[in-house]
Amino acid sequence: MLRFDELATLENREKRIGMKAESLIRLREGGFNVPDGFVVIADELNSFNDAVLAEYADENILYAVRSSGTSEDLAGSSFAGQYDSYLNVRGIADLRAAIEKCAQSIHNDRVTAYAKRNGIDIATSKMAVIVQRMVQAQKAGVAFSIDCVNGQDKEIIIEAVSGLGEQLVSGHANPDYYSYNWFEEKLTSYNGGVLTKADVQKLAAIVLEIQVYYGFPVDVEWAITGGDIYILQSRPITTINYKAIKGEWTTADFRDGGVSVKVCKPLMASLYGLCFDASVLESFQKVKLASKNVKSMYDVFFARPYWNWSVVKAGFAKLPGFVERKVDEDMGLAPSYEGDGMITSKTPKTMCNALDSMLSIQMHLRQMKRTTDKKRKRYLDRLAEIDKLELSDKTADELYQIWRDFIENDYIMIECGYFRYIICTMLLSSDFKDKMRKYLPEAGMIQLMGGLSDVSHMRPIYEMWKLSRQESYNDAQFLEFLAKYKYHSKHELDISYENWDESPETISAQIADFALLDDSQNPELLSLAQRKKYRETFEKLPKKLQKQVKRFRYFLWWRDELKDVSTKTYYYVRRFTLALGRALEKNGTLEAADDIFFLSATEIAQNKNLKEAVAKNKRYYQSFLNFSNPNELGCRYAQRLETITGTQILKGVPCSGKTTTGTARVVKDIHDIHRLKAGDILVTNYTDPAWTAVFSKLSGVITETGGFLSHAAVVSREYGLPCILVVKNATSVIHDGDEITMNCETGEIFTTS
């Protein structure tokens, strides 16, 4: 046994005391008011006795005795309410009996059924037991740091009863219900009774700080006595429904670019929001696939940007030949329905109804094709002018004006131009695939999308490879390369990250890594091989389809080219934003220059109460740092518990290459890419352009997200690499070092080790 304060230095603590006890210790370490107590460690349950217990417990004090299983309070399964607890226990003999009963509850029927339903192996689980001083509560209850019924991420829900909270947890009392929007600082539901308004606000503030402390939504058991709030327990919220979020919202394309693969800082999220409706919604309305009544299709949930897929899908459903399942899968979305979903047959009536939209689409594509080269030149000329701006001698007011002018004019113009090209490829994609499937297998169709010449994100890779093949390259060559590609970074859609010219060691390391590879992994030669495969497949097509292939590839190439211009634009967004941030730090408007990334573009432009806005936005951002919210959410997506049992066989969307077998290397963060060895199969959440350099050494790629036009898909096709996308749970089910087989015909993945 160890007292709470003695557990701070216990080795392998989490596995020995269980997650519930671990959470209490962490809460105490975080300064939260947790009643004092001790833990009977799992390995010592058979060896403690009354004499030992008497050294830790007072005969005359009331205690609460609770379980702390090693499988309990996990991120994906909480075991909440499955184990036994005992309250108001007094005396050494009764305390020992309560501890023994609590420990035995690891084998009760509830636990066994819960574990089976959730696919959890409890054969190796152990039970520790928590003994805490009993709080004689005047008021008690539970609080949820989010509204997990409706999916509201800033709404704190509180249920309260008079006296002990056990009657609430056990369902023996009807609690009072309160809700508080902490972001807007207002009570949204208050019925009085047990808690005063001041109680609700004080309790909500503590619950929010616990969520910020852990970085994920929590439910909290609390008690109030004598005006003091005690935290009795905190666990992750493992089930969230989204019934108040109308429609279907997705991070598709956003997560591939990197802006929504994890929590997103407010400035970056707001910049995307400025452009999304002004380009994407406008484009769909222009081709008559979205109603003029739709005002916005962009929002942020759980600190990640989402866009309204149901608006786009409803537009596509107007076109003859629409099959909902095909459209969802092409976008890398997991269908939330059985069968093919909505279907729009090709009939004279549907063709007639869609004629206006189909003509508008063709006119829009022709117009984009006519003007794109001219627009790119204008964008690049403007960025070249901006590059000459000297910022070091500017006042804060002057920097404000420069920042606002750039964002409101240049940034929005360039980024909207890029977004419009994304829509062009989206409009062409489904029709292209439908027509090609009649003549080619999936692998052949994929080859038609690969082998693009002079792809922008491959250019720096080719040049780094050439530098790596020289026995030595001088500083002038390196600096020339750096000046040419300075706008790239490790995370190109997180402008709080340094660019290459700010961290040149990043490039030196990649060049050194290339030097260790043999010439068979030359990225330029691999791309040439893919172009040959493309030509061989292309020549087999009927002439009438070859024209469509060329048009689709034209838009794919320009999509990538304008993405490169977009990346250059973000270089200047970062440069101007940091310069302004430093000026605001200097004059005391901000605590630190980097705080400016925690302001929205609108908040920066308004320049009011910036410190308060930073503090609030940081809390929201930090609330979800360790939370894996779904890539798709909304009222149509019912909460589903998915388990994987037996042989580990996964399935995703095949994107490139042939069946291959190799060693899996699970890399969840780009900072760990040094672990990749030649011939490894990369298993990761996603990739963005910063990962491109490592593809030369891989024998396959598996990602949890993505679509046919995602970065992983594009680069894998260029290299001819086997690639399977949208493999849910890949980074947790596949273990580092596993021997796995990728079947790129079916999308199946088999563990062979």
mmCIF file of C-alpha atoms in Angstrom, residues 470-647:
data_model
loop_
_atom_site.group_PDB
_atom_site.id
_atom_site.type_symbol
_atom_site.label_atom_id
_atom_site.label_comp_id
_atom_site.label_asym_id
_atom_site.label_seq_id
_atom_site.Cartn_x
_atom_site.Cartn_y
_atom_site.Cartn_z
ATOM 1 C CA GLN A 470 27.464 14.440 -54.863
ATOM 2 C CA GLU A 471 30.514 13.533 -52.832
ATOM 3 C CA SER A 472 30.182 16.949 -51.293
ATOM 4 C CA TYR A 473 28.044 19.964 -51.958
ATOM 5 C CA ASN A 474 29.126 23.446 -50.985
ATOM 6 C CA ASP A 475 27.310 26.060 -48.932
ATOM 7 C CA ALA A 476 26.418 28.054 -52.022
ATOM 8 C CA GLN A 477 24.569 25.080 -53.549
ATOM 9 C CA PHE A 478 22.748 24.419 -50.300
ATOM 10 C CA LEU A 479 21.763 28.064 -49.848
ATOM 11 C CA GLU A 480 20.554 28.227 -53.434
ATOM 12 C CA PHE A 481 18.327 25.209 -52.818
ATOM 13 C CA LEU A 482 17.090 26.720 -49.546
ATOM 14 C CA ALA A 483 16.238 30.062 -51.164
ATOM 15 C CA LYS A 484 14.297 28.281 -53.905
ATOM 16 C CA TYR A 485 12.217 26.100 -51.570
ATOM 17 C CA LYS A 486 12.292 28.111 -48.333
ATOM 18 C CA TYR A 487 8.490 28.143 -48.097
ATOM 19 C CA HIS A 488 8.189 24.437 -47.228
ATOM 20 C CA SER A 489 8.048 23.155 -43.647
ATOM 21 C CA LYS A 490 7.441 20.005 -41.615
ATOM 22 C CA HIS A 491 3.738 20.896 -41.303
ATOM 23 C CA GLU A 492 2.824 23.105 -44.200
ATOM 24 C CA LEU A 493 -0.705 23.859 -43.047
ATOM 25 C CA ASP A 494 0.302 24.761 -39.527
ATOM 26 C CA ILE A 495 1.885 28.178 -39.886
ATOM 27 C CA SER A 496 3.128 28.087 -36.302
ATOM 28 C CA TYR A 497 5.834 25.649 -37.511
ATOM 29 C CA GLU A 498 9.164 26.905 -38.804
ATOM 30 C CA ASN A 499 9.781 26.971 -42.547
ATOM 31 C CA TRP A 500 12.832 25.378 -44.133
ATOM 32 C CA ASP A 501 14.795 28.630 -44.166
ATOM 33 C CA GLU A 502 14.223 28.884 -40.391
ATOM 34 C CA SER A 503 15.320 25.290 -39.744
ATOM 35 C CA PRO A 504 17.818 24.322 -42.493
ATOM 36 C CA GLU A 505 18.962 21.337 -40.429
ATOM 37 C CA THR A 506 15.710 19.636 -41.509
ATOM 38 C CA ILE A 507 16.929 19.656 -45.124
ATOM 39 C CA SER A 508 20.475 18.629 -44.234
ATOM 40 C CA ALA A 509 19.074 15.589 -42.423
ATOM 41 C CA GLN A 510 16.883 14.598 -45.388
ATOM 42 C CA ILE A 511 19.781 14.916 -47.829
ATOM 43 C CA ALA A 512 21.968 12.805 -45.523
ATOM 44 C CA ASP A 513 19.178 10.220 -45.357
ATOM 45 C CA PHE A 514 18.981 10.113 -49.158
ATOM 46 C CA ALA A 515 22.742 9.516 -49.329
ATOM 47 C CA LEU A 516 22.262 6.169 -47.559
ATOM 48 C CA LEU A 517 19.913 4.862 -50.262
ATOM 49 C CA ASP A 518 21.023 3.106 -53.417
ATOM 50 C CA ASP A 519 20.295 4.331 -56.941
ATOM 51 C CA SER A 520 17.342 1.973 -57.359
ATOM 52 C CA GLN A 521 15.428 4.304 -55.050
ATOM 53 C CA ASN A 522 16.049 7.395 -57.145
ATOM 54 C CA PRO A 523 12.687 9.244 -56.978
ATOM 55 C CA GLU A 524 13.028 10.648 -60.500
ATOM 56 C CA LEU A 525 13.595 7.198 -61.998
ATOM 57 C CA LEU A 526 10.652 5.812 -60.042
ATOM 58 C CA SER A 527 8.463 8.600 -61.406
ATOM 59 C CA LEU A 528 9.644 7.861 -64.942
ATOM 60 C CA ALA A 529 8.667 4.221 -64.461
ATOM 61 C CA GLN A 530 5.185 5.344 -63.441
ATOM 62 C CA ARG A 531 4.893 7.540 -66.517
ATOM 63 C CA LYS A 532 5.726 4.516 -68.662
ATOM 64 C CA LYS A 533 2.965 2.516 -66.951
ATOM 65 C CA TYR A 534 0.563 5.389 -67.501
ATOM 66 C CA ARG A 535 1.353 5.534 -71.229
ATOM 67 C CA GLU A 536 0.947 1.770 -71.619
ATOM 68 C CA THR A 537 -2.475 1.884 -69.947
ATOM 69 C CA PHE A 538 -3.528 5.049 -71.756
ATOM 70 C CA GLU A 539 -2.784 3.600 -75.197
ATOM 71 C CA LYS A 540 -5.160 0.690 -74.560
ATOM 72 C CA LEU A 541 -8.139 3.037 -74.158
ATOM 73 C CA PRO A 542 -10.593 3.942 -76.910
ATOM 74 C CA LYS A 543 -9.843 7.324 -78.481
ATOM 75 C CA LYS A 544 -13.050 8.832 -77.071
ATOM 76 C CA LEU A 545 -11.839 8.179 -73.522
ATOM 77 C CA GLN A 546 -8.265 9.325 -74.059
ATOM 78 C CA LYS A 547 -9.454 12.913 -74.356
ATOM 79 C CA GLN A 548 -11.227 12.666 -70.989
ATOM 80 C CA VAL A 549 -8.131 11.164 -69.377
ATOM 81 C CA LYS A 550 -6.019 14.045 -70.648
ATOM 82 C CA ARG A 551 -8.492 16.587 -69.303
ATOM 83 C CA PHE A 552 -8.655 14.959 -65.879
ATOM 84 C CA ARG A 553 -4.845 14.744 -65.684
ATOM 85 C CA TYR A 554 -4.618 18.387 -66.745
ATOM 86 C CA PHE A 555 -6.749 19.411 -63.754
ATOM 87 C CA LEU A 556 -4.866 17.054 -61.411
ATOM 88 C CA TRP A 557 -1.575 18.650 -62.437
ATOM 89 C CA TRP A 558 -2.892 22.184 -62.006
ATOM 90 C CA ARG A 559 -4.432 21.288 -58.660
ATOM 91 C CA ASP A 560 -0.975 20.315 -57.454
ATOM 92 C CA GLU A 561 0.649 23.355 -59.066
ATOM 93 C CA LEU A 562 -1.741 25.753 -57.347
ATOM 94 C CA LYS A 563 -1.226 23.917 -54.070
ATOM 95 C CA ASP A 564 2.445 24.839 -54.397
ATOM 96 C CA VAL A 565 1.490 28.497 -54.902
ATOM 97 C CA SER A 566 -0.776 28.197 -51.850
ATOM 98 C CA THR A 567 2.140 26.832 -49.815
ATOM 99 C CA LYS A 568 4.253 29.831 -50.869
ATOM 100 C CA THR A 569 1.443 32.128 -49.759
ATOM 101 C CA TYR A 570 1.402 30.596 -46.285
ATOM 102 C CA TYR A 571 5.117 31.354 -46.028
ATOM 103 C CA TYR A 572 4.226 35.054 -46.126
ATOM 104 C CA VAL A 573 1.223 34.577 -43.866
ATOM 105 C CA ARG A 574 3.640 33.208 -41.265
ATOM 106 C CA ARG A 575 6.233 35.896 -41.906
ATOM 107 C CA PHE A 576 3.782 38.809 -41.536
ATOM 108 C CA THR A 577 1.931 37.203 -38.629
ATOM 109 C CA LEU A 578 5.118 36.604 -36.636
ATOM 110 C CA ALA A 579 6.381 40.127 -37.318
ATOM 111 C CA LEU A 580 3.087 41.513 -36.035
ATOM 112 C CA GLY A 581 3.166 39.127 -33.067
ATOM 113 C CA ARG A 582 6.637 40.331 -32.046
ATOM 114 C CA ALA A 583 5.503 43.948 -32.260
ATOM 115 C CA LEU A 584 2.435 43.191 -30.118
ATOM 116 C CA GLU A 585 4.602 41.389 -27.567
ATOM 117 C CA LYS A 586 6.946 44.373 -27.461
ATOM 118 C CA ASN A 587 4.156 46.865 -26.772
ATOM 119 C CA GLY A 588 2.475 44.590 -24.216
ATOM 120 C CA THR A 589 -0.641 43.751 -26.251
ATOM 121 C CA LEU A 590 0.321 40.040 -26.201
ATOM 122 C CA GLU A 591 2.249 38.046 -23.608
ATOM 123 C CA ALA A 592 4.310 36.291 -26.309
ATOM 124 C CA ALA A 593 4.688 36.657 -30.069
ATOM 125 C CA ASP A 594 3.514 33.074 -30.716
ATOM 126 C CA ASP A 595 0.231 33.842 -28.950
ATOM 127 C CA ILE A 596 -0.916 35.458 -32.176
ATOM 128 C CA PHE A 597 -1.490 31.965 -33.640
ATOM 129 C CA PHE A 598 -4.194 31.506 -30.987
ATOM 130 C CA LEU A 599 -6.229 34.388 -32.374
ATOM 131 C CA SER A 600 -8.631 34.178 -35.286
ATOM 132 C CA ALA A 601 -8.057 36.414 -38.295
ATOM 133 C CA THR A 602 -11.111 38.450 -37.274
ATOM 134 C CA GLU A 603 -9.814 38.903 -33.713
ATOM 135 C CA ILE A 604 -6.443 40.092 -35.013
ATOM 136 C CA ALA A 605 -8.114 42.547 -37.380
ATOM 137 C CA GLN A 606 -10.379 43.927 -34.637
ATOM 138 C CA ASN A 607 -7.436 44.263 -32.204
ATOM 139 C CA LYS A 608 -9.564 44.258 -29.040
ATOM 140 C CA ASN A 609 -8.928 42.411 -25.748
ATOM 141 C CA LEU A 610 -6.363 40.153 -27.428
ATOM 142 C CA LYS A 611 -4.933 38.670 -24.217
ATOM 143 C CA GLU A 612 -8.392 37.564 -23.093
ATOM 144 C CA ALA A 613 -9.130 36.082 -26.520
ATOM 145 C CA VAL A 614 -5.809 34.191 -26.513
ATOM 146 C CA ALA A 615 -6.521 32.720 -23.067
ATOM 147 C CA LYS A 616 -9.993 31.536 -24.094
ATOM 148 C CA ASN A 617 -8.845 30.140 -27.453
ATOM 149 C CA LYS A 618 -5.924 28.315 -25.839
ATOM 150 C CA ARG A 619 -8.302 26.589 -23.433
ATOM 151 C CA TYR A 620 -10.441 25.418 -26.333
ATOM 152 C CA TYR A 621 -7.395 24.200 -28.287
ATOM 153 C CA GLN A 622 -5.822 22.462 -25.284
ATOM 154 C CA SER A 623 -9.150 20.844 -24.359
ATOM 155 C CA PHE A 624 -8.833 18.458 -27.311
ATOM 156 C CA LEU A 625 -5.071 18.031 -27.757
ATOM 157 C CA ASN A 626 -5.241 14.350 -26.819
ATOM 158 C CA PHE A 627 -8.702 13.629 -28.185
ATOM 159 C CA SER A 628 -9.311 11.547 -31.317
ATOM 160 C CA ASN A 629 -12.619 12.912 -32.536
ATOM 161 C CA PRO A 630 -14.080 11.214 -35.614
ATOM 162 C CA ASN A 631 -13.259 12.291 -39.157
ATOM 163 C CA GLU A 632 -16.976 12.389 -39.914
ATOM 164 C CA LEU A 633 -19.692 13.538 -37.545
ATOM 165 C CA GLY A 634 -23.248 14.772 -37.531
ATOM 166 C CA CYS A 635 -26.711 13.515 -36.707
ATOM 167 C CA ARG A 636 -26.624 10.931 -39.524
ATOM 168 C CA TYR A 637 -23.617 9.175 -38.013
ATOM 169 C CA ALA A 638 -24.919 6.967 -35.236
ATOM 170 C CA GLN A 639 -22.494 6.050 -32.478
ATOM 171 C CA ARG A 640 -21.086 2.619 -33.262
ATOM 172 C CA LEU A 641 -18.784 0.502 -31.142
ATOM 173 C CA GLU A 642 -16.364 -1.250 -33.448
ATOM 174 C CA THR A 643 -14.219 -4.093 -32.170
ATOM 175 C CA ILE A 644 -11.551 -6.195 -33.737
ATOM 176 C CA THR A 645 -11.297 -9.760 -32.481
ATOM 177 C CA GLY A 646 -9.506 -12.888 -33.575
ATOM 178 C CA THR A 647 -7.077 -12.693 -36.468
#
